[in-house]
Amino acid sequence: MRKITVGFLGCGNIGCGVWKLLHEFEKDLQHRSQVAFEVKKILVRDISKKRDEMIPAHLLTTEPKDVTDDPGIEMIVEFMGGEEPATRYMLRALQMGKTVVTANKMALALNWHLLQEAAQKHNAGLYYEAAVCGAIPIIRTTIDSLQANRIETMMGIINGTTNYILTRMSQEGSAYEDVLRDAQRLGLAEPDPTSDVEGYDAAYKLSILSSLAFHARVPFDVVYRQGISQVDAKDIAFGKELGYTLKLLAIAKREENVIDARVHPTFIPHEHPLSSVNGSFNAVFLHGHACQDMMLFGCGAGSAPTASAVVSDMLYAASRETPRHPTFRNTNALAENLEVTNDWHCSFYVRLSASDRPGVLAHITACLGNEGISIRNLMQRDAVDGHAQIVLITHNAGECAIHKALEAIDPNEAKVESMIRVEGK
Ligand code: NAP
Ligand code: HSE
């Protein structure tokens, strides 16, 4: 039996889940892998805090060096969250030659190049399955099982909190704030839930996933991001009537050397496989030139599912003789062989509040027509206070063209209330 000494950076939601899994499943893990993990030190902010697990007091410390610099600790497992000081502590551990396993997509997406450089320089391992989609093995699937593919599209629900919120808003008509509070209570949300609802969390994950899928660094700052805090329940209801479900999708597409990478609320047809991914579940739908369509589905957030991925990384790291790193040039900039476009193509849902008088519809369709945009569906609701609700869905069109068309609409004729992208048809 090989013994591996471990230090934790953090012991909140995820840390307690990892502690629990390591202990309740200890015998099976040892039997299966011939590895015994011994947690020697745990860094926290507040030693006196009550935790979900009974952690022996002598293991807790508020001194980072007790974990990162202890030569008796071989592996560091990080679930503190945030960019700093987590990045600094992980860099220190790597410089000390320790293996690092992290669940922290923010620190990884923003500082991957620094972490990988330190890991390679000091021959240390860096593993991050838990950073993207909780329990779903999307990282190893992408880098191992799909090696023989040119991945052209990745489209996923990769944030559990927003999917939980949108599902309940859509199914129960619940208010946004109430559902967000429930997501926090369930331990799905980030320490700062703005990261979830404004799409940062999904954008960090998409930066990591698309870099691995395209074998080229796609930095966080090239990912277009729009969250769900401005979503209007009216649009969810109109979309439903027209056959669409609203999801916060993370989308990365590649055509030759041009990519788009974006996170935004998106309508998908009810019959699309991603449409039935509800609650805090995550799923990634991808297309590779050889494997064709594929979807991975599972628990994307929460203590036990995330612990499953963390412990699997610990075992994976323990089983490798040499550390494994991505082979692309990992710098902070977009890979030289790639170009990012903000003029992606999809359909668009538009809701307008229009004056209920002759010629208004003609004006709207002319503005769209001038940009070469054709309408697929159109619905008008009875006027309230002289204003009719017009909802339309376009055929495939360019992002720049729809913006130009909507800007051309005279606000005295019709006011654009919302525009939501539509994918999957
Ligand atoms: P959490 O409950 O807030 O736990 C954070 C832990 O880190 C706490 O134990 C805290 O100490 C400690 N900590 C934070 N800042 C510290 C500092 N400056 N010095 C020392 N200790 C510090 O957060 P969480 O939900 O477990 O998430 C942790 C990480 O896992 C994040 O990177 C998150 O993105 C990632 N993740 C979360 C989920 C999920 O479902 N929640 C899923 C996948 C990945 P105290 O306990 O003393 O406050
Ligand atoms: N806050 C994240 C989510 C945790 O809701 O998906 C999992 O990464």
Short mmCIF file of C-alpha atoms and ligand atoms in Angstrom, two decimals:
data_model
loop_
_atom_site.label_atom_id
_atom_site.label_comp_id
_atom_site.label_asym_id
_atom_site.label_seq_id
_atom_site.Cartn_x
_atom_site.Cartn_y
_atom_site.Cartn_z
CA MET A 1 0.00 0.00 0.00
CA ARG A 2 1.38 3.40 -1.01
CA LYS A 3 0.75 6.19 1.51
CA ILE A 4 0.26 9.73 0.18
CA THR A 5 0.30 12.69 2.53
CA VAL A 6 -2.18 15.43 1.69
CA GLY A 7 -2.75 19.06 2.63
CA PHE A 8 -6.08 20.83 2.10
CA LEU A 9 -6.33 24.49 1.13
CA GLY A 10 -9.85 25.27 2.38
CA CYS A 11 -12.47 23.15 4.07
CA GLY A 12 -15.92 24.53 3.29
CA ASN A 13 -18.60 22.93 1.23
CA ILE A 14 -16.31 21.03 -1.12
CA GLY A 15 -13.47 20.44 1.34
CA CYS A 16 -15.86 18.80 3.83
CA GLY A 17 -17.29 16.70 1.00
CA VAL A 18 -13.80 15.49 0.08
CA TRP A 19 -12.97 14.76 3.72
CA LYS A 20 -16.19 12.75 4.04
CA LEU A 21 -15.65 10.76 0.82
CA LEU A 22 -12.01 9.99 1.67
CA HIS A 23 -13.09 8.62 5.04
CA GLU A 24 -16.38 6.86 4.33
CA PHE A 25 -14.94 5.21 1.21
CA GLU A 26 -11.43 4.66 2.55
CA LYS A 27 -11.36 0.87 2.48
CA ASP A 28 -12.72 0.63 -1.07
CA LEU A 29 -10.29 3.25 -2.32
CA GLN A 30 -7.38 1.45 -0.71
CA HIS A 31 -8.50 -1.89 -2.03
CA ARG A 32 -9.02 -0.61 -5.56
CA SER A 33 -5.96 1.57 -5.96
CA GLN A 34 -3.53 0.41 -3.30
CA VAL A 35 -3.20 4.04 -2.21
CA ALA A 36 -3.87 5.38 1.29
CA PHE A 37 -4.35 9.13 1.66
CA GLU A 38 -3.45 10.76 4.94
CA VAL A 39 -4.63 14.36 5.45
CA LYS A 40 -1.94 16.10 7.48
CA LYS A 41 -2.96 19.76 7.52
CA ILE A 42 -5.95 21.92 6.51
CA LEU A 43 -5.80 25.65 5.87
CA VAL A 44 -8.92 27.62 6.81
CA ARG A 45 -9.77 31.24 7.57
CA ASP A 46 -11.42 30.62 10.92
CA ILE A 47 -10.44 27.62 13.05
CA SER A 48 -13.38 28.05 15.43
CA LYS A 49 -16.01 27.79 12.68
CA LYS A 50 -18.49 24.91 12.90
CA ARG A 51 -18.02 22.54 9.94
CA ASP A 52 -20.21 19.86 8.38
CA GLU A 53 -17.62 17.19 9.20
CA MET A 54 -15.87 16.42 12.50
CA ILE A 55 -12.38 17.57 11.55
CA PRO A 56 -9.77 16.99 14.30
CA ALA A 57 -8.80 20.45 15.60
CA HIS A 58 -5.04 19.74 15.45
CA LEU A 59 -5.27 19.47 11.63
CA LEU A 60 -6.59 23.01 11.17
CA THR A 61 -4.30 25.97 10.62
CA THR A 62 -4.53 29.56 9.44
CA GLU A 63 -0.88 29.58 8.36
CA PRO A 64 -0.62 28.75 4.60
CA LYS A 65 3.02 27.65 4.88
CA ASP A 66 1.99 24.84 7.24
CA VAL A 67 0.42 23.29 4.15
CA THR A 68 2.36 24.56 1.14
CA ASP A 69 5.86 24.35 2.61
CA ASP A 70 5.69 21.22 4.75
CA PRO A 71 8.15 18.76 3.15
CA GLY A 72 6.09 15.95 4.72
CA ILE A 73 3.09 16.82 2.49
CA GLU A 74 3.19 15.45 -1.08
CA MET A 75 -0.17 16.50 -2.47
CA ILE A 76 -2.14 19.73 -2.09
CA VAL A 77 -5.87 19.80 -2.73
CA GLU A 78 -7.27 23.28 -3.20
CA PHE A 79 -10.91 24.31 -2.69
CA MET A 80 -10.61 27.78 -1.21
CA GLY A 81 -12.11 29.55 -4.21
CA GLY A 82 -11.22 32.95 -5.68
CA GLU A 83 -8.21 33.97 -7.73
CA GLU A 84 -6.04 35.06 -4.81
CA PRO A 85 -4.54 33.97 -2.52
CA ALA A 86 -5.41 30.53 -4.00
CA THR A 87 -3.18 31.01 -7.08
CA ARG A 88 -0.25 32.15 -4.95
CA TYR A 89 -0.55 29.16 -2.63
CA MET A 90 -0.87 26.69 -5.51
CA LEU A 91 2.18 28.23 -7.21
CA ARG A 92 4.13 27.88 -3.99
CA ALA A 93 3.13 24.22 -3.64
CA LEU A 94 4.10 23.49 -7.26
CA GLN A 95 7.43 25.23 -6.75
CA MET A 96 7.96 22.90 -3.80
CA GLY A 97 7.40 19.99 -6.24
CA LYS A 98 4.03 18.99 -4.79
CA THR A 99 1.13 17.67 -6.85
CA VAL A 100 -1.78 20.11 -6.94
CA VAL A 101 -5.42 19.09 -7.41
CA THR A 102 -7.85 21.99 -7.67
CA ALA A 103 -11.60 22.59 -7.99
CA ASN A 104 -11.02 26.30 -8.59
CA LYS A 105 -11.94 27.24 -12.17
CA MET A 106 -11.44 30.95 -11.55
CA ALA A 107 -7.82 30.61 -10.44
CA LEU A 108 -7.14 28.07 -13.18
CA ALA A 109 -8.79 29.98 -16.03
CA LEU A 110 -7.07 33.23 -15.11
CA ASN A 111 -3.63 31.83 -14.23
CA TRP A 112 -3.38 28.49 -15.99
CA HIS A 113 -0.25 29.56 -17.89
CA LEU A 114 1.54 30.44 -14.63
CA LEU A 115 0.42 27.29 -12.85
CA GLN A 116 1.36 25.02 -15.75
CA GLU A 117 4.74 26.75 -16.15
CA ALA A 118 5.52 26.22 -12.45
CA ALA A 119 4.28 22.62 -12.59
CA GLN A 120 6.45 21.78 -15.60
CA LYS A 121 9.50 23.56 -14.24
CA HIS A 122 9.31 21.65 -10.96
CA ASN A 123 8.08 18.36 -12.42
CA ALA A 124 4.87 18.55 -10.40
CA GLY A 125 1.35 17.44 -11.35
CA LEU A 126 -1.59 19.81 -11.82
CA TYR A 127 -5.10 18.29 -12.07
CA TYR A 128 -8.50 20.00 -12.29
CA GLU A 129 -11.34 17.61 -13.22
CA ALA A 130 -13.53 19.10 -10.46
CA ALA A 131 -13.13 22.63 -11.81
CA VAL A 132 -15.53 21.98 -14.71
CA CYS A 133 -18.99 20.36 -14.41
CA GLY A 134 -18.65 18.80 -10.95
CA ALA A 135 -18.83 15.02 -11.17
CA ILE A 136 -18.94 14.80 -14.98
CA PRO A 137 -15.59 13.49 -16.29
CA ILE A 138 -15.48 16.05 -19.10
CA ILE A 139 -11.80 16.97 -18.73
CA ARG A 140 -10.45 13.45 -19.05
CA THR A 141 -13.05 12.57 -21.68
CA THR A 142 -11.84 15.52 -23.77
CA ILE A 143 -8.12 14.90 -23.35
CA ASP A 144 -8.16 11.08 -23.36
CA SER A 145 -11.21 9.50 -24.92
CA LEU A 146 -11.70 12.11 -27.67
CA GLN A 147 -8.04 12.47 -28.66
CA ALA A 148 -8.78 11.17 -32.15
CA ASN A 149 -11.23 13.97 -32.90
CA ARG A 150 -11.23 17.49 -34.20
CA ILE A 151 -13.85 18.94 -31.87
CA GLU A 152 -15.91 21.48 -33.76
CA THR A 153 -18.63 22.39 -31.26
CA MET A 154 -19.07 22.31 -27.52
CA MET A 155 -22.36 23.52 -26.15
CA GLY A 156 -23.14 23.02 -22.51
CA ILE A 157 -25.05 23.79 -19.39
CA ILE A 158 -22.00 24.15 -17.21
CA ASN A 159 -23.30 26.14 -14.27
CA GLY A 160 -25.59 24.33 -11.85
CA THR A 161 -26.79 27.38 -9.96
CA THR A 162 -28.17 29.20 -13.01
CA ASN A 163 -29.70 26.01 -14.39
CA TYR A 164 -31.39 25.43 -11.04
CA ILE A 165 -32.71 29.01 -11.04
CA LEU A 166 -33.95 28.96 -14.66
CA THR A 167 -35.57 25.53 -14.21
CA ARG A 168 -37.56 26.65 -11.19
CA MET A 169 -38.47 30.00 -12.76
CA SER A 170 -39.67 28.13 -15.83
CA GLN A 171 -41.48 25.21 -14.15
CA GLU A 172 -42.93 26.96 -11.08
CA GLY A 173 -42.86 30.61 -12.08
CA SER A 174 -40.81 31.21 -8.88
CA ALA A 175 -39.14 34.57 -8.29
CA TYR A 176 -35.46 34.87 -9.17
CA GLU A 177 -34.28 36.05 -5.70
CA ASP A 178 -36.07 33.21 -3.81
CA VAL A 179 -34.58 30.53 -6.02
CA LEU A 180 -31.08 32.01 -5.78
CA ARG A 181 -31.34 31.81 -1.97
CA ASP A 182 -32.27 28.11 -2.25
CA ALA A 183 -29.28 27.46 -4.54
CA GLN A 184 -26.99 29.03 -1.92
CA ARG A 185 -28.56 26.94 0.84
CA LEU A 186 -27.95 23.78 -1.22
CA GLY A 187 -24.24 24.63 -1.57
CA LEU A 188 -24.44 24.98 -5.36
CA ALA A 189 -23.54 28.64 -5.61
CA GLU A 190 -20.05 30.09 -5.54
CA PRO A 191 -18.86 31.88 -2.40
CA ASP A 192 -19.87 35.04 -4.34
CA PRO A 193 -23.00 34.08 -6.34
CA THR A 194 -22.46 37.02 -8.75
CA SER A 195 -19.95 34.73 -10.37
CA ASP A 196 -22.76 32.27 -11.16
CA VAL A 197 -25.60 34.56 -12.15
CA GLU A 198 -23.51 36.96 -14.24
CA GLY A 199 -21.96 34.07 -16.19
CA TYR A 200 -18.35 34.42 -14.94
CA ASP A 201 -18.27 30.88 -13.54
CA ALA A 202 -19.45 29.41 -16.86
CA ALA A 203 -17.01 31.62 -18.79
CA TYR A 204 -14.05 30.40 -16.66
CA LYS A 205 -15.12 26.81 -17.32
CA LEU A 206 -15.60 27.46 -21.04
CA SER A 207 -12.13 28.99 -21.30
CA ILE A 208 -10.68 25.77 -19.82
CA LEU A 209 -12.88 23.38 -21.83
CA SER A 210 -12.46 25.11 -25.18
CA SER A 211 -8.67 25.33 -24.73
CA LEU A 212 -8.55 21.57 -24.19
CA ALA A 213 -11.03 20.87 -27.00
CA PHE A 214 -9.26 23.09 -29.54
CA HIS A 215 -5.71 22.27 -28.32
CA ALA A 216 -4.98 25.99 -28.12
CA ARG A 217 -5.33 28.49 -25.33
CA VAL A 218 -8.64 30.34 -25.34
CA PRO A 219 -8.19 32.90 -22.57
CA PHE A 220 -11.06 33.96 -20.33
CA ASP A 221 -11.07 37.52 -21.67
CA VAL A 222 -12.02 36.47 -25.21
CA VAL A 223 -15.14 34.68 -23.95
CA TYR A 224 -18.29 36.79 -24.52
CA ARG A 225 -20.34 36.77 -21.32
CA GLN A 226 -23.91 37.64 -20.40
CA GLY A 227 -25.60 36.30 -17.26
CA ILE A 228 -29.20 35.63 -16.27
CA SER A 229 -29.87 38.47 -13.83
CA GLN A 230 -31.75 40.46 -16.51
CA VAL A 231 -33.85 37.53 -17.73
CA ASP A 232 -37.53 38.46 -17.80
CA ALA A 233 -40.05 35.74 -16.83
CA LYS A 234 -42.19 37.00 -19.76
CA ASP A 235 -39.56 35.78 -22.24
CA ILE A 236 -39.35 32.36 -20.61
CA ALA A 237 -43.15 32.06 -21.02
CA PHE A 238 -43.24 33.32 -24.65
CA GLY A 239 -40.33 31.04 -25.55
CA LYS A 240 -42.13 28.06 -24.03
CA GLU A 241 -45.20 28.80 -26.15
CA LEU A 242 -43.05 28.86 -29.27
CA GLY A 243 -41.40 25.53 -28.40
CA TYR A 244 -38.19 26.71 -26.73
CA THR A 245 -36.55 26.29 -23.32
CA LEU A 246 -34.29 28.98 -21.89
CA LYS A 247 -30.86 27.88 -20.64
CA LEU A 248 -27.61 29.64 -19.80
CA LEU A 249 -25.44 28.00 -22.44
CA ALA A 250 -21.69 28.03 -22.82
CA ILE A 251 -20.89 27.66 -26.50
CA ALA A 252 -17.56 27.21 -28.28
CA LYS A 253 -17.41 26.61 -32.02
CA ARG A 254 -14.51 26.27 -34.37
CA GLU A 255 -14.48 26.55 -38.14
CA GLU A 256 -10.97 26.25 -39.54
CA ASN A 257 -9.05 28.77 -37.42
CA VAL A 258 -11.96 31.00 -36.46
CA ILE A 259 -13.65 30.39 -33.14
CA ASP A 260 -16.44 31.88 -31.11
CA ALA A 261 -16.69 31.34 -27.38
CA ARG A 262 -19.68 32.71 -25.52
CA VAL A 263 -21.88 32.37 -22.48
CA HIS A 264 -25.39 33.82 -22.63
CA PRO A 265 -29.05 32.96 -22.04
CA THR A 266 -30.10 30.86 -25.03
CA PHE A 267 -33.35 29.39 -26.30
CA ILE A 268 -33.11 25.78 -27.46
CA PRO A 269 -35.95 23.73 -28.96
CA HIS A 270 -37.82 21.53 -26.45
CA GLU A 271 -36.68 18.46 -28.39
CA HIS A 272 -32.94 19.29 -28.10
CA PRO A 273 -31.19 16.94 -25.61
CA LEU A 274 -29.98 19.91 -23.53
CA SER A 275 -33.54 21.11 -23.04
CA SER A 276 -34.37 18.34 -20.55
CA VAL A 277 -31.29 19.00 -18.40
CA ASN A 278 -32.95 20.47 -15.34
CA GLY A 279 -32.17 21.58 -11.81
CA SER A 280 -28.51 21.66 -10.85
CA PHE A 281 -27.61 19.06 -13.48
CA ASN A 282 -24.99 19.93 -16.08
CA ALA A 283 -24.48 18.54 -19.55
CA VAL A 284 -22.04 19.08 -22.37
CA PHE A 285 -23.17 18.41 -25.90
CA LEU A 286 -20.29 18.21 -28.36
CA HIS A 287 -19.54 17.33 -31.93
CA GLY A 288 -16.28 15.81 -33.08
CA HIS A 289 -15.47 15.07 -36.72
CA ALA A 290 -15.15 11.34 -35.96
CA CYS A 291 -17.22 10.71 -32.83
CA GLN A 292 -20.12 12.86 -34.20
CA ASP A 293 -22.67 14.04 -31.60
CA MET A 294 -22.17 13.20 -27.94
CA MET A 295 -23.63 14.39 -24.66
CA LEU A 296 -22.27 13.96 -21.14
CA PHE A 297 -24.76 14.52 -18.34
CA GLY A 298 -24.48 14.53 -14.55
CA CYS A 299 -24.34 16.47 -11.30
CA GLY A 300 -22.48 19.69 -11.98
CA ALA A 301 -22.32 21.14 -8.50
CA GLY A 302 -22.66 20.29 -4.83
CA SER A 303 -20.45 18.80 -2.20
CA ALA A 304 -20.54 15.04 -2.92
CA PRO A 305 -20.52 15.20 -6.75
CA THR A 306 -17.59 17.62 -6.72
CA ALA A 307 -15.78 15.48 -4.15
CA SER A 308 -16.17 12.54 -6.54
CA ALA A 309 -14.14 14.43 -9.17
CA VAL A 310 -11.56 15.71 -6.68
CA VAL A 311 -10.86 12.27 -5.23
CA SER A 312 -10.72 10.76 -8.70
CA ASP A 313 -8.03 13.33 -9.60
CA MET A 314 -6.13 12.48 -6.40
CA LEU A 315 -6.15 8.80 -7.42
CA TYR A 316 -5.25 9.63 -11.02
CA ALA A 317 -2.32 11.77 -9.88
CA ALA A 318 -1.19 9.05 -7.48
CA SER A 319 -1.24 6.46 -10.25
CA ARG A 320 0.96 8.41 -12.68
CA GLU A 321 4.70 8.07 -12.80
CA THR A 322 5.12 11.39 -14.55
CA PRO A 323 2.84 14.42 -14.38
CA ARG A 324 0.58 15.13 -17.31
CA HIS A 325 0.22 18.57 -18.93
CA PRO A 326 -1.60 19.94 -21.99
CA THR A 327 0.65 19.98 -25.03
CA PHE A 328 -0.49 23.31 -26.50
CA ARG A 329 1.47 26.51 -25.87
CA ASN A 330 -0.12 27.71 -22.65
CA THR A 331 0.27 31.49 -22.56
CA ASN A 332 -2.09 34.17 -21.31
CA ALA A 333 -2.94 35.23 -24.87
CA LEU A 334 -5.14 33.73 -27.54
CA ALA A 335 -3.23 31.07 -29.48
CA GLU A 336 -1.50 32.58 -32.53
CA ASN A 337 -3.22 30.17 -34.91
CA LEU A 338 -6.72 31.19 -33.77
CA GLU A 339 -8.94 34.16 -34.46
CA VAL A 340 -12.01 35.02 -32.36
CA THR A 341 -15.13 36.32 -34.04
CA ASN A 342 -17.91 38.30 -32.38
CA ASP A 343 -20.03 37.90 -35.49
CA TRP A 344 -21.31 34.39 -34.85
CA HIS A 345 -24.43 33.08 -36.59
CA CYS A 346 -27.59 31.72 -34.96
CA SER A 347 -31.30 32.52 -34.83
CA PHE A 348 -32.61 35.33 -32.66
CA TYR A 349 -35.71 35.77 -30.50
CA VAL A 350 -36.82 39.41 -30.29
CA ARG A 351 -39.63 40.87 -28.17
CA LEU A 352 -40.89 44.34 -28.98
CA SER A 353 -43.48 46.62 -27.53
CA ALA A 354 -45.00 48.27 -30.60
CA SER A 355 -47.46 51.06 -31.26
CA ASP A 356 -50.67 49.40 -32.39
CA ARG A 357 -51.13 51.23 -35.70
CA PRO A 358 -50.78 50.55 -39.43
CA GLY A 359 -47.29 50.17 -40.85
CA VAL A 360 -45.44 49.32 -37.62
CA LEU A 361 -44.93 45.67 -38.49
CA ALA A 362 -43.80 46.71 -41.97
CA HIS A 363 -41.22 49.03 -40.40
CA ILE A 364 -39.87 46.24 -38.16
CA THR A 365 -39.64 43.70 -40.97
CA ALA A 366 -38.02 46.29 -43.25
CA CYS A 367 -35.31 46.99 -40.66
CA LEU A 368 -34.61 43.25 -40.43
CA GLY A 369 -34.90 42.76 -44.19
CA ASN A 370 -32.38 45.56 -44.85
CA GLU A 371 -29.80 43.47 -42.99
CA GLY A 372 -30.76 40.33 -44.86
CA ILE A 373 -32.61 38.85 -41.86
CA SER A 374 -35.64 36.75 -42.51
CA ILE A 375 -38.37 35.94 -39.95
CA ARG A 376 -39.25 32.34 -39.08
CA ASN A 377 -42.04 32.84 -36.50
CA LEU A 378 -44.03 35.87 -35.52
CA MET A 379 -46.61 36.29 -32.78
CA GLN A 380 -48.59 39.34 -31.73
CA ARG A 381 -50.50 39.76 -28.48
CA ASP A 382 -53.43 42.12 -27.87
CA ALA A 383 -52.45 45.69 -27.18
CA VAL A 384 -52.38 46.97 -23.62
CA ASP A 385 -52.38 50.80 -23.35
CA GLY A 386 -52.05 51.01 -27.14
CA HIS A 387 -48.90 48.86 -27.20
CA ALA A 388 -48.84 45.41 -28.74
CA GLN A 389 -46.37 42.73 -27.70
CA ILE A 390 -44.63 41.38 -30.79
CA VAL A 391 -42.43 38.33 -30.51
CA LEU A 392 -40.45 37.04 -33.46
CA ILE A 393 -37.82 34.43 -34.17
CA THR A 394 -35.48 34.91 -37.09
CA HIS A 395 -33.85 32.42 -39.39
CA ASN A 396 -30.09 32.07 -39.10
CA ALA A 397 -28.46 35.50 -39.06
CA GLY A 398 -25.27 37.22 -37.97
CA GLU A 399 -24.79 38.80 -34.53
CA CYS A 400 -23.63 42.10 -36.07
CA ALA A 401 -26.56 42.16 -38.49
CA ILE A 402 -29.20 41.69 -35.76
CA HIS A 403 -27.69 44.50 -33.68
CA LYS A 404 -27.70 46.81 -36.72
CA ALA A 405 -31.28 45.87 -37.57
CA LEU A 406 -32.58 46.43 -34.03
CA GLU A 407 -30.75 49.75 -33.75
CA ALA A 408 -32.50 50.89 -36.94
CA ILE A 409 -35.97 50.40 -35.44
CA ASP A 410 -37.52 53.78 -34.69
CA PRO A 411 -38.31 53.83 -30.92
CA ASN A 412 -41.47 55.85 -31.69
CA GLU A 413 -42.71 52.84 -33.65
CA ALA A 414 -41.49 49.94 -31.53
CA LYS A 415 -39.25 49.45 -28.51
CA VAL A 416 -36.97 46.41 -28.41
CA GLU A 417 -37.56 44.86 -24.97
CA SER A 418 -35.35 41.82 -25.30
CA MET A 419 -33.17 39.86 -27.70
CA ILE A 420 -32.20 36.26 -26.93
CA ARG A 421 -30.06 34.01 -29.10
CA VAL A 422 -31.53 30.72 -30.31
CA GLU A 423 -29.39 27.64 -30.95
CA GLY A 424 -29.93 24.03 -31.83
CA LYS A 425 -32.06 24.13 -34.97
P1 NAP B 1 -16.66 27.61 0.64
O1 NAP B 1 -17.70 26.75 1.23
O2 NAP B 1 -16.78 29.08 0.79
O3 NAP B 1 -15.24 27.14 1.23
C1 NAP B 1 -14.08 27.88 1.09
C2 NAP B 1 -13.05 27.37 2.11
O4 NAP B 1 -11.81 28.02 1.92
C3 NAP B 1 -13.45 27.63 3.56
O5 NAP B 1 -13.07 26.55 4.36
C4 NAP B 1 -12.63 28.87 3.95
O6 NAP B 1 -12.26 28.90 5.34
C5 NAP B 1 -11.38 28.66 3.12
N1 NAP B 1 -10.77 29.93 2.72
C6 NAP B 1 -11.25 30.83 1.85
N2 NAP B 1 -10.39 31.88 1.74
C7 NAP B 1 -9.38 31.61 2.57
C8 NAP B 1 -8.17 32.30 2.90
N3 NAP B 1 -7.88 33.48 2.36
N4 NAP B 1 -7.33 31.73 3.79
C9 NAP B 1 -7.61 30.53 4.33
N5 NAP B 1 -8.74 29.82 4.06
C10 NAP B 1 -9.60 30.36 3.18
O7 NAP B 1 -16.54 27.35 -0.93
P2 NAP B 1 -16.91 25.99 -1.72
O8 NAP B 1 -18.32 26.03 -2.16
O9 NAP B 1 -16.41 24.83 -0.96
O10 NAP B 1 -16.05 26.18 -3.07
C11 NAP B 1 -14.67 26.06 -3.02
C12 NAP B 1 -14.08 25.93 -4.42
O11 NAP B 1 -14.65 24.81 -5.09
C13 NAP B 1 -14.31 27.13 -5.33
O12 NAP B 1 -13.19 27.34 -6.13
C14 NAP B 1 -15.48 26.68 -6.20
O13 NAP B 1 -15.48 27.33 -7.46
C15 NAP B 1 -15.14 25.22 -6.36
N6 NAP B 1 -16.26 24.38 -6.73
C16 NAP B 1 -17.43 24.48 -6.03
C17 NAP B 1 -18.49 23.67 -6.36
C18 NAP B 1 -19.81 23.75 -5.63
O14 NAP B 1 -20.72 23.04 -6.00
N7 NAP B 1 -19.93 24.58 -4.59
C19 NAP B 1 -18.36 22.74 -7.39
C20 NAP B 1 -17.14 22.67 -8.10
C21 NAP B 1 -16.10 23.49 -7.74
P3 NAP B 1 -13.40 29.00 6.50
O15 NAP B 1 -14.14 27.70 6.42
O16 NAP B 1 -12.63 29.14 7.75
O17 NAP B 1 -14.23 30.19 6.13
N1 HSE B 2 -21.25 27.37 -8.57
C1 HSE B 2 -20.95 26.36 -9.50
C2 HSE B 2 -22.21 25.95 -10.23
C3 HSE B 2 -20.37 25.16 -8.80
O1 HSE B 2 -23.30 26.37 -9.80
O2 HSE B 2 -22.13 25.26 -11.22
C4 HSE B 2 -19.88 24.10 -9.72
O3 HSE B 2 -18.77 24.50 -10.41
#
